[in-house]
XYZ file of C-alpha atoms in Angstrom:
172
model
C 41.613 61.308 81.777
C 38.281 59.509 81.785
C 35.798 60.562 84.482
C 32.365 59.138 85.231
C 29.720 61.128 87.077
C 26.668 59.338 88.410
C 23.868 60.123 90.812
C 20.151 59.855 91.258
C 17.752 62.323 89.629
C 18.181 65.840 90.959
C 21.709 65.426 92.308
C 23.264 67.662 89.652
C 25.139 65.183 87.486
C 24.485 67.081 84.260
C 25.400 70.411 85.838
C 28.626 68.931 87.234
C 29.537 67.314 83.901
C 28.899 70.526 81.960
C 30.862 72.704 84.390
C 33.754 70.260 84.627
C 33.835 69.904 80.835
C 34.048 73.670 80.483
C 36.764 74.070 83.133
C 38.883 71.167 81.867
C 38.307 71.822 78.176
C 37.245 68.246 77.477
C 34.052 66.792 76.054
C 31.330 65.067 77.958
C 28.657 62.627 76.944
C 25.604 61.476 78.827
C 23.395 58.415 78.812
C 20.643 60.810 77.711
C 22.726 61.881 74.714
C 23.239 58.246 73.690
C 19.512 57.573 74.161
C 18.582 60.527 71.910
C 21.119 59.381 69.310
C 19.554 55.896 69.288
C 16.085 57.426 68.894
C 17.303 59.300 65.787
C 18.804 56.081 64.396
C 15.403 54.426 64.749
C 13.667 57.464 63.185
C 11.668 57.966 66.368
C 11.051 60.894 68.672
C 12.487 60.566 72.168
C 8.987 59.839 73.488
C 8.389 57.158 70.853
C 11.760 55.579 71.538
C 11.152 55.711 75.271
C 7.924 53.725 74.818
C 9.790 51.308 72.533
C 12.563 50.897 75.132
C 10.188 49.990 77.962
C 10.531 46.301 78.621
C 13.334 46.027 76.057
C 16.485 45.241 78.027
C 18.564 45.401 74.860
C 18.120 49.183 74.709
C 19.598 49.634 78.203
C 22.449 47.280 77.360
C 23.167 49.138 74.120
C 23.303 52.512 75.903
C 25.819 51.112 78.399
C 27.856 49.504 75.607
C 27.987 52.706 73.555
C 29.114 54.800 76.505
C 31.923 52.319 77.187
C 32.968 52.334 73.508
C 32.996 56.134 73.344
C 35.165 56.286 76.456
C 37.596 53.684 75.070
C 38.100 55.722 71.910
C 38.789 58.958 73.817
C 41.865 60.170 75.645
C 39.876 62.634 77.725
C 36.165 62.406 78.370
C 33.539 62.929 81.054
C 30.795 60.318 80.981
C 27.595 61.207 82.817
C 25.062 58.529 83.635
C 23.621 56.609 86.541
C 25.422 53.352 85.662
C 28.408 54.730 83.744
C 30.918 53.765 86.415
C 29.993 50.113 85.963
C 30.675 50.026 82.231
C 33.365 52.648 81.616
C 36.989 52.182 82.566
C 37.631 55.499 84.280
C 40.437 57.229 86.108
C 37.933 58.783 88.518
C 34.434 57.514 89.326
C 32.197 60.066 91.025
C 28.782 59.664 92.641
C 26.718 62.678 93.608
C 24.228 62.547 96.481
C 21.700 65.085 97.698
C 19.016 64.939 100.391
C 15.648 63.827 99.009
C 13.861 67.111 99.779
C 16.453 69.116 97.852
C 16.307 66.734 94.892
C 12.507 66.971 94.894
C 12.664 70.772 94.917
C 15.205 70.855 92.083
C 13.155 68.540 89.894
C 9.908 70.355 90.702
C 11.469 73.640 89.629
C 13.148 72.192 86.537
C 9.980 70.441 85.362
C 7.461 73.067 86.527
C 5.523 70.790 88.866
C 4.730 70.682 92.554
C 7.256 69.297 95.012
C 4.706 66.657 96.064
C 4.272 65.428 92.496
C 8.042 65.470 91.909
C 8.587 63.506 95.136
C 6.065 60.840 94.180
C 7.576 60.509 90.714
C 11.109 60.225 92.098
C 10.104 57.436 94.470
C 8.303 55.531 91.731
C 11.092 56.013 89.194
C 13.861 55.007 91.580
C 12.088 51.831 92.680
C 11.557 50.884 89.047
C 15.153 51.694 88.080
C 16.605 49.771 91.032
C 14.664 46.677 89.964
C 15.702 47.086 86.313
C 19.363 47.555 87.201
C 19.258 44.428 89.336
C 17.373 42.385 86.717
C 19.322 43.528 83.664
C 22.855 43.926 85.072
C 22.757 42.463 88.587
C 23.731 45.906 89.909
C 22.705 47.120 93.346
C 22.495 50.875 92.774
C 22.803 51.495 96.529
C 26.280 49.908 96.639
C 28.745 52.805 96.661
C 31.937 50.728 96.802
C 32.664 51.237 93.089
C 33.082 55.027 93.467
C 36.300 56.895 94.204
C 34.579 60.032 95.452
C 31.062 60.760 96.714
C 29.995 64.403 96.959
C 26.911 65.837 98.639
C 25.678 68.459 96.187
C 23.102 69.602 98.720
C 25.980 70.983 100.769
C 28.000 72.543 97.947
C 26.965 74.736 95.036
C 27.990 73.648 91.511
C 31.119 75.803 91.515
C 32.342 74.236 94.779
C 31.526 70.744 93.485
C 33.699 71.383 90.428
C 36.503 72.702 92.690
C 36.343 69.526 94.819
C 36.587 67.376 91.689
C 39.441 69.418 90.218
C 41.329 69.265 93.531
C 40.831 65.499 93.631
C 42.184 65.183 90.087
C 45.410 66.905 91.168
C 46.213 64.045 93.558
C 45.446 61.205 91.169
């Protein structure tokens, strides 16, 4: 069983992947994990590698390629990342959504900043990412047609989200 979990910042993709991994007893990987691994390979800190990756489309392409390769070599795996569903052949492709104000609050709390600052950063980051995804991969991140299941994590707590996913897996 290969599962992808995507969503914008603050929707709970990492929390969902971790909880589902624990409940199902299977591993998960994230785009962030692959990014950190690549930084180590280049003998750079994550911050150094992040600066190096800016404007270098090959880094984004390599992250996507590695996630797809890891999924191909696994029988069971959860792959967490914003674009994972586009590059990983999966049995179930999930997208998590959450109202903007809830996402802003989550990120503000997680990163110890004001909700206003978090909101501004989210808007800026998402505009930039949408342009990059379109330029690099010709992907419209707002197109939800690729996903099998979309869950509003603003409505459900993490435990309920995992129950919804597990129930869905029973009917696949």
